[in-house]
Coordinates of C-alpha atoms in Angstrom, one line a residue:
M450 CA 197.7 179.7 48.9
K451 CA 200.4 178.6 46.5
N452 CA 200.6 176.1 43.9
I453 CA 202.8 174.0 46.1
M454 CA 202.3 170.7 47.9
G455 CA 204.9 169.2 50.9
I456 CA 205.8 165.9 51.9
I457 CA 207.3 165.7 55.5
Y458 CA 209.2 162.0 55.6
T459 CA 208.9 161.4 59.1
A460 CA 212.6 159.2 59.0
D461 CA 213.7 156.2 59.8
R462 CA 216.8 156.8 62.3
A463 CA 215.1 156.3 65.5
N464 CA 218.0 154.1 66.8
Q465 CA 220.2 157.2 66.9
L466 CA 218.4 158.7 70.2
K467 CA 218.0 155.7 71.9
E468 CA 215.8 156.1 74.8
L469 CA 213.4 159.1 73.2
T470 CA 212.3 157.4 70.4
A471 CA 211.7 153.6 71.6
D472 CA 208.4 154.4 71.7
R473 CA 208.3 157.3 69.1
A474 CA 209.2 158.6 65.6
V475 CA 212.3 160.9 65.5
A476 CA 209.3 163.7 64.2
A477 CA 207.7 163.5 67.5
V478 CA 210.5 164.2 70.0
P479 CA 209.5 166.9 72.1
V480 CA 211.6 170.0 71.7
C481 CA 211.8 173.8 73.2
G482 CA 209.4 173.2 76.4
R483 CA 205.7 172.3 74.0
Y484 CA 207.2 171.7 70.6
R485 CA 207.9 168.7 68.5
L486 CA 210.3 168.6 65.5
I487 CA 207.7 168.2 63.0
D488 CA 206.0 171.2 64.4
F489 CA 208.9 173.4 62.3
P490 CA 208.8 172.2 59.0
L491 CA 205.5 171.6 59.5
S492 CA 205.1 175.2 60.4
A493 CA 207.2 176.3 57.9
M494 CA 205.3 174.7 55.1
V495 CA 202.2 176.3 56.3
D496 CA 203.7 179.9 56.8
S497 CA 205.0 179.5 53.0
G498 CA 201.7 178.9 51.7
I499 CA 201.0 175.2 51.2
R500 CA 198.2 173.6 52.1
N501 CA 198.1 170.2 50.6
V502 CA 200.8 168.1 53.3
G503 CA 201.6 164.1 52.9
V504 CA 203.2 163.0 56.4
I505 CA 205.4 159.6 55.7
T506 CA 205.4 157.9 58.4
Q507 CA 207.6 154.6 59.1
K508 CA 207.2 153.0 62.3
N509 CA 206.1 153.7 66.0
Y510 CA 204.3 156.6 64.8
N511 CA 201.3 156.4 67.3
S512 CA 202.1 159.7 69.3
L513 CA 203.0 161.7 65.8
M514 CA 199.2 160.8 64.7
D515 CA 198.2 161.5 68.4
H516 CA 199.8 165.3 67.9
L517 CA 199.0 166.3 64.7
G518 CA 195.4 165.1 65.0
S519 CA 193.6 166.6 62.2
G520 CA 195.7 169.1 61.6
R521 CA 193.6 171.9 62.9
E522 CA 196.4 174.4 64.6
W523 CA 198.0 174.0 61.4
D524 CA 194.7 175.1 59.5
L525 CA 194.9 172.1 57.4
H526 CA 191.6 170.3 58.4
G527 CA 190.1 171.7 54.9
K528 CA 187.8 169.3 52.8
R529 CA 189.3 169.7 49.9
A530 CA 193.4 169.6 50.8
G531 CA 194.9 169.8 53.9
L532 CA 197.2 166.8 56.8
V533 CA 197.2 163.5 55.1
F534 CA 198.7 160.9 56.6
L535 CA 200.8 158.3 54.4
P536 CA 201.6 155.5 56.6
P537 CA 203.2 151.9 55.4
F538 CA 201.3 149.3 54.3
T539 CA 201.9 145.7 53.6
N540 CA 201.3 144.3 50.0
N541 CA 203.2 142.1 47.7
D542 CA 206.2 144.8 47.3
N543 CA 206.0 146.2 50.8
V544 CA 206.3 144.3 54.0
G545 CA 205.7 147.2 56.1
V546 CA 208.9 149.0 56.6
Y547 CA 210.0 151.3 53.7
T548 CA 213.7 150.5 52.5
G549 CA 214.4 154.1 51.6
F550 CA 212.5 157.6 50.8
L551 CA 212.2 156.0 46.9
D552 CA 210.2 153.2 48.4
A553 CA 208.1 155.3 50.2
L554 CA 207.6 157.9 47.7
H555 CA 206.4 154.7 45.0
A556 CA 203.8 153.3 47.7
N557 CA 202.4 157.0 47.9
L558 CA 202.6 157.6 44.0
H559 CA 198.5 157.5 44.0
Y560 CA 198.9 160.4 46.5
L561 CA 201.1 162.6 44.3
R562 CA 198.9 161.8 40.8
R563 CA 196.1 162.7 43.0
S564 CA 197.7 166.0 44.3
K565 CA 197.1 169.2 41.6
E566 CA 199.9 171.3 42.7
R567 CA 202.5 171.8 40.1
Y568 CA 205.6 171.8 42.6
V569 CA 206.3 169.7 45.4
V570 CA 208.2 170.6 48.5
S571 CA 209.8 167.6 50.3
T572 CA 211.7 167.6 53.8
D573 CA 213.0 164.8 57.0
T574 CA 212.6 165.5 60.2
H575 CA 215.9 165.1 61.8
M576 CA 217.2 167.9 61.5
L577 CA 215.9 171.4 63.2
F578 CA 215.8 174.2 61.4
A579 CA 213.8 177.6 60.2
A580 CA 212.8 177.1 56.8
R581 CA 211.4 179.6 54.1
F582 CA 209.7 177.4 51.4
D583 CA 208.1 179.7 49.3
A584 CA 211.7 181.4 48.6
M585 CA 213.1 178.3 48.1
V586 CA 210.9 177.3 45.3
D587 CA 211.3 181.3 43.8
A588 CA 214.8 180.5 43.1
H589 CA 213.9 176.8 41.9
E590 CA 211.9 178.7 39.4
A591 CA 213.9 181.8 38.4
S592 CA 217.0 178.9 38.0
G593 CA 215.2 177.0 35.9
A594 CA 216.4 173.7 37.8
D595 CA 215.0 170.4 38.1
I596 CA 215.8 170.0 41.4
T597 CA 216.8 172.3 44.1
L598 CA 218.2 171.2 47.6
M599 CA 218.2 173.5 50.4
Y600 CA 221.5 173.7 52.0
T601 CA 223.0 175.5 55.2
R602 CA 226.6 176.8 55.6
D603 CA 226.6 176.4 59.8
P604 CA 229.8 174.7 60.5
G605 CA 228.0 173.3 63.6
A606 CA 225.7 171.1 61.4
R607 CA 228.8 169.1 59.9
R608 CA 229.1 165.5 61.5
N609 CA 232.1 162.9 61.0
G610 CA 230.6 160.0 59.6
Y611 CA 227.0 161.4 59.4
G612 CA 225.0 163.9 57.2
R613 CA 224.9 164.7 53.3
Y614 CA 227.5 167.3 52.0
I615 CA 227.2 169.2 48.9
Q616 CA 229.4 171.9 46.7
V617 CA 227.8 174.5 45.2
E618 CA 229.3 176.6 42.0
E619 CA 228.9 180.1 41.1
D620 CA 226.3 179.4 39.2
G621 CA 224.5 177.9 41.5
R622 CA 224.7 174.4 40.0
V623 CA 225.2 171.8 42.6
S624 CA 228.9 170.0 41.2
A625 CA 228.8 167.5 43.8
L626 CA 227.5 165.2 46.5
E627 CA 228.3 163.1 49.7
S628 CA 226.5 160.9 52.0
D629 CA 227.6 159.8 55.4
P630 CA 231.0 160.5 54.8
T631 CA 234.0 159.6 57.3
I632 CA 235.3 163.4 57.6
P633 CA 233.0 165.8 55.4
H634 CA 235.2 167.0 52.3
L635 CA 232.9 169.0 50.6
P636 CA 231.7 172.8 52.3
Y637 CA 228.2 172.8 52.5
T638 CA 225.5 170.2 54.6
Y639 CA 222.4 169.4 52.5
L640 CA 219.3 169.5 54.9
E641 CA 217.4 167.0 53.2
A642 CA 215.0 169.8 52.0
F643 CA 214.4 170.1 47.8
C644 CA 212.0 171.2 45.4
I645 CA 210.8 169.8 42.3
R646 CA 208.3 170.0 40.1
R647 CA 205.3 167.2 40.9
E648 CA 205.2 165.5 37.4
L649 CA 208.9 165.2 37.3
L650 CA 209.0 163.0 41.2
I651 CA 206.2 160.9 39.8
Q652 CA 208.2 160.0 36.7
V653 CA 212.0 160.0 38.5
V654 CA 210.7 157.9 40.9
D655 CA 208.8 155.3 38.5
E656 CA 211.8 155.0 36.4
T657 CA 214.6 154.2 39.7
V658 CA 212.3 152.1 41.2
S659 CA 211.8 149.7 38.6
K660 CA 215.9 149.6 38.4
G661 CA 215.5 148.5 41.9
Y662 CA 216.3 151.3 43.5
H663 CA 215.7 152.5 47.2
H664 CA 217.3 155.8 48.6
L665 CA 217.2 159.3 46.7
T666 CA 220.3 160.5 47.7
R667 CA 222.7 158.3 47.3
D668 CA 220.6 156.4 43.8
V669 CA 219.0 159.3 42.3
L670 CA 220.6 162.5 43.3
M671 CA 224.4 160.9 43.3
D672 CA 223.9 160.0 39.9
A673 CA 221.9 162.9 38.7
I674 CA 224.9 165.5 39.8
R675 CA 227.6 163.0 38.4
E676 CA 225.9 162.7 34.9
R677 CA 224.2 166.1 34.6
T678 CA 221.1 164.0 33.6
L679 CA 219.2 166.9 35.5
K680 CA 219.7 170.5 36.4
V681 CA 220.4 170.4 40.3
C682 CA 220.8 173.6 42.1
G683 CA 221.5 174.9 45.4
Y684 CA 219.1 176.8 47.8
E685 CA 221.1 178.9 50.9
N686 CA 219.0 178.5 54.4
P687 CA 220.3 180.9 56.7
G688 CA 220.3 180.3 60.1
R689 CA 221.4 177.6 62.4
A690 CA 220.5 174.1 61.9
W691 CA 221.0 171.0 64.6
P692 CA 221.1 167.5 63.5
M693 CA 219.3 165.2 65.6
D694 CA 222.1 162.2 65.3
S695 CA 222.4 161.1 69.1
V696 CA 220.9 162.2 72.4
Q697 CA 224.1 164.1 72.9
S698 CA 223.4 166.4 70.1
Y699 CA 219.7 166.8 71.2
F700 CA 221.3 167.7 74.7
N701 CA 223.4 170.3 73.1
C702 CA 220.6 172.1 70.9
S703 CA 218.3 172.1 73.7
M704 CA 220.9 174.2 76.3
E705 CA 221.9 176.2 73.4
L706 CA 218.1 177.2 72.7
L707 CA 218.2 178.7 76.2
D708 CA 219.6 181.8 74.5
Q709 CA 217.3 184.1 73.4
E710 CA 219.4 185.3 70.5
T711 CA 219.9 181.3 69.5
R712 CA 216.0 180.7 69.8
K713 CA 215.4 183.7 66.6
D714 CA 217.5 180.8 64.7
I715 CA 214.0 178.8 64.6
F716 CA 211.3 181.2 65.9
P717 CA 211.3 183.9 62.6
A718 CA 209.3 186.7 64.8
D719 CA 207.1 187.0 61.1
R720 CA 206.3 183.2 60.8
P721 CA 205.1 181.4 63.9
V722 CA 205.9 177.8 64.8
L723 CA 202.5 176.4 66.0
T724 CA 202.0 173.0 67.6
K725 CA 199.0 171.1 69.3
L726 CA 197.0 173.2 72.2
R727 CA 197.0 171.8 75.6
D728 CA 195.1 174.0 78.1
E729 CA 196.6 174.6 81.4
M730 CA 196.7 176.9 83.8
P731 CA 199.7 179.3 84.4
T732 CA 202.9 178.3 85.9
R733 CA 202.7 178.6 89.8
H734 CA 205.8 179.0 91.7
A735 CA 205.5 178.5 95.2
S736 CA 207.2 180.8 98.0
G737 CA 210.9 180.0 98.4
A738 CA 211.1 178.9 94.8
K739 CA 214.1 179.5 92.3
V740 CA 214.4 179.9 88.6
K741 CA 217.2 180.7 86.9
N742 CA 218.0 180.8 82.7
S743 CA 215.1 178.4 82.0
L744 CA 212.3 177.9 79.9
I745 CA 209.1 176.8 81.6
A746 CA 205.9 175.7 79.6
D747 CA 202.6 176.4 81.0
G748 CA 200.9 174.1 83.9
C749 CA 204.1 173.5 85.8
V750 CA 204.5 174.0 89.5
I751 CA 207.8 175.0 91.2
E752 CA 208.8 174.5 94.8
G753 CA 212.3 174.4 94.7
T754 CA 215.1 175.3 92.1
V755 CA 215.2 175.5 88.8
E756 CA 218.7 176.6 86.7
N757 CA 219.5 175.9 83.0
S758 CA 216.9 173.7 82.3
I759 CA 213.8 173.0 80.0
L760 CA 210.5 172.0 81.9
F761 CA 207.6 171.2 79.3
R762 CA 204.2 171.3 80.3
G763 CA 202.9 169.9 83.6
V764 CA 206.3 169.7 85.4
H765 CA 206.5 169.0 89.0
V766 CA 209.3 170.2 91.0
G767 CA 209.2 169.7 94.9
K768 CA 210.0 171.3 98.0
G769 CA 214.1 171.5 98.5
A770 CA 214.5 169.8 95.0
V771 CA 217.4 170.7 93.1
V772 CA 217.2 171.1 89.1
R773 CA 220.4 172.0 86.9
N774 CA 221.3 171.7 83.0
C775 CA 218.3 169.2 82.6
I776 CA 215.4 168.9 80.1
I777 CA 212.1 167.8 81.8
M778 CA 209.3 166.5 79.4
Q779 CA 205.7 166.8 80.3
D780 CA 204.0 165.8 83.4
G781 CA 207.8 164.9 85.1
D782 CA 207.7 164.8 88.7
V783 CA 210.8 165.6 90.3
M784 CA 209.9 165.1 94.0
D785 CA 211.0 166.9 97.5
G786 CA 214.3 166.8 98.1
A787 CA 215.4 165.5 94.8
E788 CA 218.7 166.6 92.9
L789 CA 219.1 166.3 89.1
Q790 CA 221.9 167.6 86.9
Y791 CA 222.8 167.0 83.1
C792 CA 219.5 164.5 83.1
I793 CA 216.7 164.2 80.6
M794 CA 213.4 163.0 82.1
D795 CA 210.9 161.6 79.2
K796 CA 207.3 162.2 79.9
Q797 CA 205.7 161.3 82.7
A798 CA 208.6 159.7 84.3
T799 CA 209.4 160.5 88.0
V800 CA 212.2 160.8 90.3
S801 CA 211.5 159.9 94.2
E802 CA 212.2 161.9 97.3
N803 CA 215.4 162.8 97.9
G804 CA 216.6 160.6 94.9
R805 CA 220.0 162.2 92.9
L806 CA 220.4 161.7 89.5
L807 CA 224.4 163.1 88.7
A808 CA 225.4 163.6 85.2
T809 CA 228.0 165.0 83.3
Q810 CA 227.4 167.4 80.1
N811 CA 229.0 165.1 77.7
Y812 CA 227.2 162.2 78.8
P813 CA 223.5 162.9 80.0
V814 CA 221.4 160.4 81.8
V815 CA 217.8 159.5 80.0
V816 CA 215.0 159.1 82.2
A817 CA 212.9 156.6 80.3
K818 CA 208.8 157.5 79.5
N819 CA 207.0 156.1 82.3
Y820 CA 209.5 155.0 84.4
T821 CA 210.3 156.0 88.3
V822 CA 213.7 156.1 89.5

C-alpha cells in the first residue's frame, strides 16, 4: 500500500462518441470483449498500490456505478479506504453538472481533506493506455516537481483540433502546453494524468476557483508553465495510447487490439487488468461454425461465421450468419442468415433474420442499445 490516493474523472466528452454514450459515461464504454474504459486506469492504480480511489462522475453514470459496484473485483471494498463515488450534487454554487475539472475538485474538497495520503494521482478516462502510476510518483519525488504530467511519444495519439500537447526540456521540466490546437505544434501528447501533493492540490483548487477559473489545464497548468509559478515536470509513459474522441477512433482502436502484440501494450504481463465478473458458460461453437482472428468472450454461441471481430459476453451468431470486421457487445443477437460488415452493435441489440448491415471501415454503422434492425 502506497502513500498515494487516486482520483478518476469520468469525463464530460460524451457527445464525441454519439450513440455509444447516449446512455452511459465515456468511462463505461465497453472495450476489448469484456472490459470498460475505466477498468484500465482503475486497475493501474490498484497495481500501483493505491487503495483509496475517488471516482468523480458527471452524467449518465448509472451503468458505471453498476459496473464498479462496491469495488470488490479491484479489492477496493475495505472499511477505511476503497472506492468512493463522487457524483455531482446541487447547491447554490453547483447546478449538478461541472463546468470543468476544477469545479469537480472544488465540489469534492471534503473528500480531499478527509484523505490522509501525501500524493494524489489523477487521470481522465477518454484515453486508453496502460500506466504505472507508482513509477510516475517515484519520478515526481526525485525531480522535486510540484506537478508531474504523464505524456506519450506515440504519434497515433495526436489529433488535429483535439488533445493536449506539451514540450519537455532535457531537465524534465515542461516548458509549453497547448489545448485542442487546430494542428498540434508541440511534440508530446499529454495523457491528462498527473501527480501532485494532496495539500498543494487543495491550495491550488481553493485559490483558482475563488478567481472564477473552471479548467485545470487551461486556467492552472498553462499559467503555471508560462509564468513558472509551479515546477511542472513530465513523465513519459511507454507504450501505445488511443484517444476515444469519435466512433471511428473507437472502432479503429478495437480492430488494432485484435493483434496479439498490440494487446500487450494495454495488458502488461505483470499487471492484470481487472473487471466485473459475470459467471458464464464457455463459448460454444456449433457444428459448421467458422471463427478467424477474433476475440470471443465467454457465454457466446457461434453457429455461423465470425471474422476479424470482437464479441462480448453472451453474443449469439445464428446459422448461416456472417459477421466480419464488427464489434458486438454483450447479449447481442445476430439471427440466422444475417450479414454484418463494419458494424458496432451495442448491448442487447438484434439484427433480424436475413438482415444485412454493410458499411465501410471509414464509416462503421452503430446499432443502438436494445435496438432491433
